[in-house]
XYZ file of N, CA and C in Angstrom:
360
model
N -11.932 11.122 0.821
C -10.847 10.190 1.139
C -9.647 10.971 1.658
N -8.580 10.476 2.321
C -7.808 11.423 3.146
C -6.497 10.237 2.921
N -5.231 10.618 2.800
C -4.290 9.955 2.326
C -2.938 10.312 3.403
N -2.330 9.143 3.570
C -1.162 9.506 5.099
C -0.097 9.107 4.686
N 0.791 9.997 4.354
C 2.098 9.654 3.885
C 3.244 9.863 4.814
N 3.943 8.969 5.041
C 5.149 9.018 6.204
C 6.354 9.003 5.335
N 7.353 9.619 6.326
C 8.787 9.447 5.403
C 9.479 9.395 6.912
N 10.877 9.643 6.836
C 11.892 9.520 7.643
C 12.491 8.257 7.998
N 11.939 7.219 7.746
C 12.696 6.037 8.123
C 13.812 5.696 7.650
N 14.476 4.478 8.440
C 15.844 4.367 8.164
C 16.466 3.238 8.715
N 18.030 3.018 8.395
C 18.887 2.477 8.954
C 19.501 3.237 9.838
N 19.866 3.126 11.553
C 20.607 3.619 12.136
C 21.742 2.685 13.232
N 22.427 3.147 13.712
C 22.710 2.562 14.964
C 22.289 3.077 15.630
N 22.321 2.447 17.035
C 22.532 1.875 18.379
C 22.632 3.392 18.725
N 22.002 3.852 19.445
C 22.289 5.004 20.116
C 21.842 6.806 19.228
N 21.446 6.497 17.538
C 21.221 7.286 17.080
C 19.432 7.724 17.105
N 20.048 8.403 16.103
C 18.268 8.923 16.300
C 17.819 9.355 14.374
N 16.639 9.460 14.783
C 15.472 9.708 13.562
C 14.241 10.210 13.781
N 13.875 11.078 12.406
C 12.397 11.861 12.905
C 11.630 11.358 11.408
N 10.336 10.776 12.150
C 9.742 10.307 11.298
C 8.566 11.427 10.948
N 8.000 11.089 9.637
C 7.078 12.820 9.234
C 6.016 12.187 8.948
N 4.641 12.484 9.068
C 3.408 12.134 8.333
C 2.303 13.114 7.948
N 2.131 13.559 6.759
C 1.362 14.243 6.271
C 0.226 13.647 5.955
N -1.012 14.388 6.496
C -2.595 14.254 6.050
C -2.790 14.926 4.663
N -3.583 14.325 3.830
C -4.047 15.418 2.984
C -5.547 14.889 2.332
N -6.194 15.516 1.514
C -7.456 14.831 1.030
C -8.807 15.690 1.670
N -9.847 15.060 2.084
C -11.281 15.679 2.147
C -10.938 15.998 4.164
N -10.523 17.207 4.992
C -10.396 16.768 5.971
C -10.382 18.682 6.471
N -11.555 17.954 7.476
C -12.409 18.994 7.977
C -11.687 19.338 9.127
N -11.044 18.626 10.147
C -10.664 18.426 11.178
C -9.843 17.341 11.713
N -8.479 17.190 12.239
C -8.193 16.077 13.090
C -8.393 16.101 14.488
N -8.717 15.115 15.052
C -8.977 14.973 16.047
C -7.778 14.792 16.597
N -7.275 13.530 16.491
C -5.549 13.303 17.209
C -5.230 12.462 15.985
N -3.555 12.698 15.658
C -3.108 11.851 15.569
C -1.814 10.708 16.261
N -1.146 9.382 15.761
C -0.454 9.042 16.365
C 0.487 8.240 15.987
N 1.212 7.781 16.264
C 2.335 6.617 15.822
C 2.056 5.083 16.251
N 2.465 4.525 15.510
C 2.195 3.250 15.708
C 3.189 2.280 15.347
N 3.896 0.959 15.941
C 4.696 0.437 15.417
C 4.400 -1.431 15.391
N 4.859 -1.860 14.142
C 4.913 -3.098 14.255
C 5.915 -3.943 14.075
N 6.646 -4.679 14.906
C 8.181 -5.165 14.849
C 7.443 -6.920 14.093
N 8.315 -7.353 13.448
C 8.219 -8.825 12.717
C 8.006 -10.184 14.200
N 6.923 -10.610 14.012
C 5.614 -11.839 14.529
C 5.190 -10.781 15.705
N 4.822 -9.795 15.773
C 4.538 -8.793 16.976
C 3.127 -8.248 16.834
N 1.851 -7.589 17.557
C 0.601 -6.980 17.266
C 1.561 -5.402 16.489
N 0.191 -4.792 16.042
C 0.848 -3.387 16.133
C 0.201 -2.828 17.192
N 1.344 -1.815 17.755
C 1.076 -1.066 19.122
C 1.536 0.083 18.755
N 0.562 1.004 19.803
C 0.982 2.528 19.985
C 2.387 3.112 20.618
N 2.962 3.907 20.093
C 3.955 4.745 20.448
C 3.742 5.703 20.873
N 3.105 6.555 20.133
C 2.788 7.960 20.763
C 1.461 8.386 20.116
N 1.150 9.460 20.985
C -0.363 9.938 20.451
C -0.412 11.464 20.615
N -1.018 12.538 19.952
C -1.240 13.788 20.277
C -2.735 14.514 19.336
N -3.403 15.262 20.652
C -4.413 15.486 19.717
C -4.530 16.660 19.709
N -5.863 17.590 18.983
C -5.006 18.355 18.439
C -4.981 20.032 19.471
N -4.969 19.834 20.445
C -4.309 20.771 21.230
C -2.993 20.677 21.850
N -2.552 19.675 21.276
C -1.107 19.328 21.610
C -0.733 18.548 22.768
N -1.748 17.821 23.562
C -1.883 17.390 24.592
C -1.362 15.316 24.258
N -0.305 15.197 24.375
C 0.647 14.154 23.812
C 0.313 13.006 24.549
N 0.170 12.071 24.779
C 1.088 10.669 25.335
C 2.126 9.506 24.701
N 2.447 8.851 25.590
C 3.503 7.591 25.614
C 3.550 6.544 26.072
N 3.793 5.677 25.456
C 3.665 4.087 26.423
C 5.392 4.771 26.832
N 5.419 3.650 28.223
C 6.516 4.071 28.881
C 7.909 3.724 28.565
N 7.892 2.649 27.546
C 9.084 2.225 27.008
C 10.031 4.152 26.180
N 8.541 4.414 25.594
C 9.102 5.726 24.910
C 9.081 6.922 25.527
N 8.489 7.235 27.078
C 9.219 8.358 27.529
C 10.668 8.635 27.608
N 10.762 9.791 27.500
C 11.818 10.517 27.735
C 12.955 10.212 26.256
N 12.439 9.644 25.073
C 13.683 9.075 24.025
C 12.667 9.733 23.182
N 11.141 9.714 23.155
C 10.572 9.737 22.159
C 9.791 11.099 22.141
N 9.555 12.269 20.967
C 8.994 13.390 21.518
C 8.220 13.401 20.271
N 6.694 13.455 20.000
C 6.019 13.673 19.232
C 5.147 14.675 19.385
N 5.332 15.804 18.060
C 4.358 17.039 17.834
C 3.593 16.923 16.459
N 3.291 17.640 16.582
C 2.257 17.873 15.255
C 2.050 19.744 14.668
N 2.159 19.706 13.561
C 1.611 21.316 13.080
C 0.444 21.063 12.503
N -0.621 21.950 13.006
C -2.295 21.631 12.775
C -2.146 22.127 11.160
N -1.759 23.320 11.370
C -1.695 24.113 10.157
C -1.753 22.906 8.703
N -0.491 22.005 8.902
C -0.100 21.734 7.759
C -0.457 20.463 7.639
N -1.587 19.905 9.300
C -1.561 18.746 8.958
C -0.812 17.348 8.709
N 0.536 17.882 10.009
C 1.603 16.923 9.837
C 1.931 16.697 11.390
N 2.296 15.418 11.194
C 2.886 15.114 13.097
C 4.079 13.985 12.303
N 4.587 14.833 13.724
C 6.211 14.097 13.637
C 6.783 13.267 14.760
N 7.678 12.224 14.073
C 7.977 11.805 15.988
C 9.606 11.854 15.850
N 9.806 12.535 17.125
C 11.373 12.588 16.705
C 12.041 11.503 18.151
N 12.905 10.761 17.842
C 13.415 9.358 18.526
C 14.691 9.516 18.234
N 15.085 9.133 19.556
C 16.424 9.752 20.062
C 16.774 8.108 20.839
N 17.876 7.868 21.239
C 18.813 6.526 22.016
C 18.562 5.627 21.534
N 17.878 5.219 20.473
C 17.232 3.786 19.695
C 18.236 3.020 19.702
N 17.628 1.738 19.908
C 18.139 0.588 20.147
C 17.090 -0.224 19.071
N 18.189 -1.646 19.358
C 17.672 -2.456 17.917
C 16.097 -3.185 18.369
N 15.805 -3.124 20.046
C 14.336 -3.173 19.984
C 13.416 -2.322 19.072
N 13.519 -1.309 18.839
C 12.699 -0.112 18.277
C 12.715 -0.541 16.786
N 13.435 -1.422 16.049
C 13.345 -1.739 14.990
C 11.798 -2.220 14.671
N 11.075 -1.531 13.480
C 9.706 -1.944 12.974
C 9.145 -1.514 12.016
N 8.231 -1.508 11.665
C 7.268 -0.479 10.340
C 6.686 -0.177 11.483
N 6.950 1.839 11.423
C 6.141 2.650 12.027
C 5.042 3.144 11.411
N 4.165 2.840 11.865
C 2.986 3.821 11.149
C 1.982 4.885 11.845
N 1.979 5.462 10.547
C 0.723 7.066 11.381
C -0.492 6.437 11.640
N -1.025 7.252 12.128
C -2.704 7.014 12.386
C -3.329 8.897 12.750
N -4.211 8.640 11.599
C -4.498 10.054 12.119
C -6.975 9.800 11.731
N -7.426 10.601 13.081
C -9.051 10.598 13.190
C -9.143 11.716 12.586
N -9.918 11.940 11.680
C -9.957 12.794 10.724
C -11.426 12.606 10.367
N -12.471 13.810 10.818
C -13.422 14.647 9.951
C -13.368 15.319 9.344
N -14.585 14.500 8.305
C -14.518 15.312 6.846
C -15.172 16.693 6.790
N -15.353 16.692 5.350
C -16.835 18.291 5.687
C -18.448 18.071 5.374
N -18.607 17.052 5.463
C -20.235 16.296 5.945
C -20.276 15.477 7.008
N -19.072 16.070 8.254
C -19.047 15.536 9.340
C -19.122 14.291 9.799
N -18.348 13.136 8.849
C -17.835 11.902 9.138
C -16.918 12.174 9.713
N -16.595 11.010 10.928
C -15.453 10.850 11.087
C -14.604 9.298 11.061
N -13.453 9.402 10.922
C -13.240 7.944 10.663
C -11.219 8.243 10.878
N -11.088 6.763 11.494
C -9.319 6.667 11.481
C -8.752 6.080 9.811
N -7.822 6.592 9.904
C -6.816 6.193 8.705
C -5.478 5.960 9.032
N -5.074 5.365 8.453
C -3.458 4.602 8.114
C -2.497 4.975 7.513
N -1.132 5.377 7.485
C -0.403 5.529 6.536
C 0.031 4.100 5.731
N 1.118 3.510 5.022
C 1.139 2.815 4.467
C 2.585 2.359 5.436
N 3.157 2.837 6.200
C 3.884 2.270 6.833
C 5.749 2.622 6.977
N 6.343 3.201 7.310
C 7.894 3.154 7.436
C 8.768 2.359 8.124
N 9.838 1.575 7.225
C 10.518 0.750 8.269
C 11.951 1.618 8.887
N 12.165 1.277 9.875
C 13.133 1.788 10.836
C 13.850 0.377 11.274
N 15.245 0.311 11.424
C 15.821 -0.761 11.730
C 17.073 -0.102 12.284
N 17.314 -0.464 13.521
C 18.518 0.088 14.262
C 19.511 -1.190 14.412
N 20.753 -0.748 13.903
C 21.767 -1.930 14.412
C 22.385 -1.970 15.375
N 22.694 -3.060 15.802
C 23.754 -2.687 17.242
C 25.270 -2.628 17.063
């Protein structure tokens, strides 16, 4: 079992910024990629950012250039750091990280979710 814990969320304004953290830990052989994910209130959840694990990133286009997500393999953590937020960006962000085990399953997992709420 493999467990995804996020932190960094918050209250901000209009124009500030926040870095959200998510640590893997548990039975985990390998990640493949992980990514961010957000869900704003009556909305699907959608992708923010993605990076796998050669560091090779993407973005839906709302979040180029505001949004920069890395990851340290080492420790098993990806971060997204968000910069000019506006009160659209308000949501529960969540990780997502593909993760093989060491009897070579592989399977996606969830963190449990961070809310972020920007005021104007």
């Amino acid at each position: 079992q493999v467990q995804l814990v996020e932190s960094g969320g918050g209250l901000v304004q209009a124009g500030g910024s926040l870095t959200l953290s998510c640590t893997a830990a548990g039975s985990i052989f390998d990640i493949y990629s992980m990514a961010w994910y957000r869900q704003a209130p009556g909305k699907r959840r959608a992708l923010v950012a993605g990076i796998t694990g050669d560091g090779s990133a993407n973005y839906t286009d709302a979040e180029k250039g505001r949004f920069t997500i890395s990851r340290d393999n080492d420790k098993n953590t990806v971060n997204l750091q968000m910069n000019s937020l506006n009160p659209e960006d308000t949501a529960v962000y969540y990780c997502n990280a593909h993760v093989m085990n060491y009897i070579g399953m592989s399977r996606k997992y969830w963190g449990q979710g961070t809310q972020v709420t920007v005021s104007s």
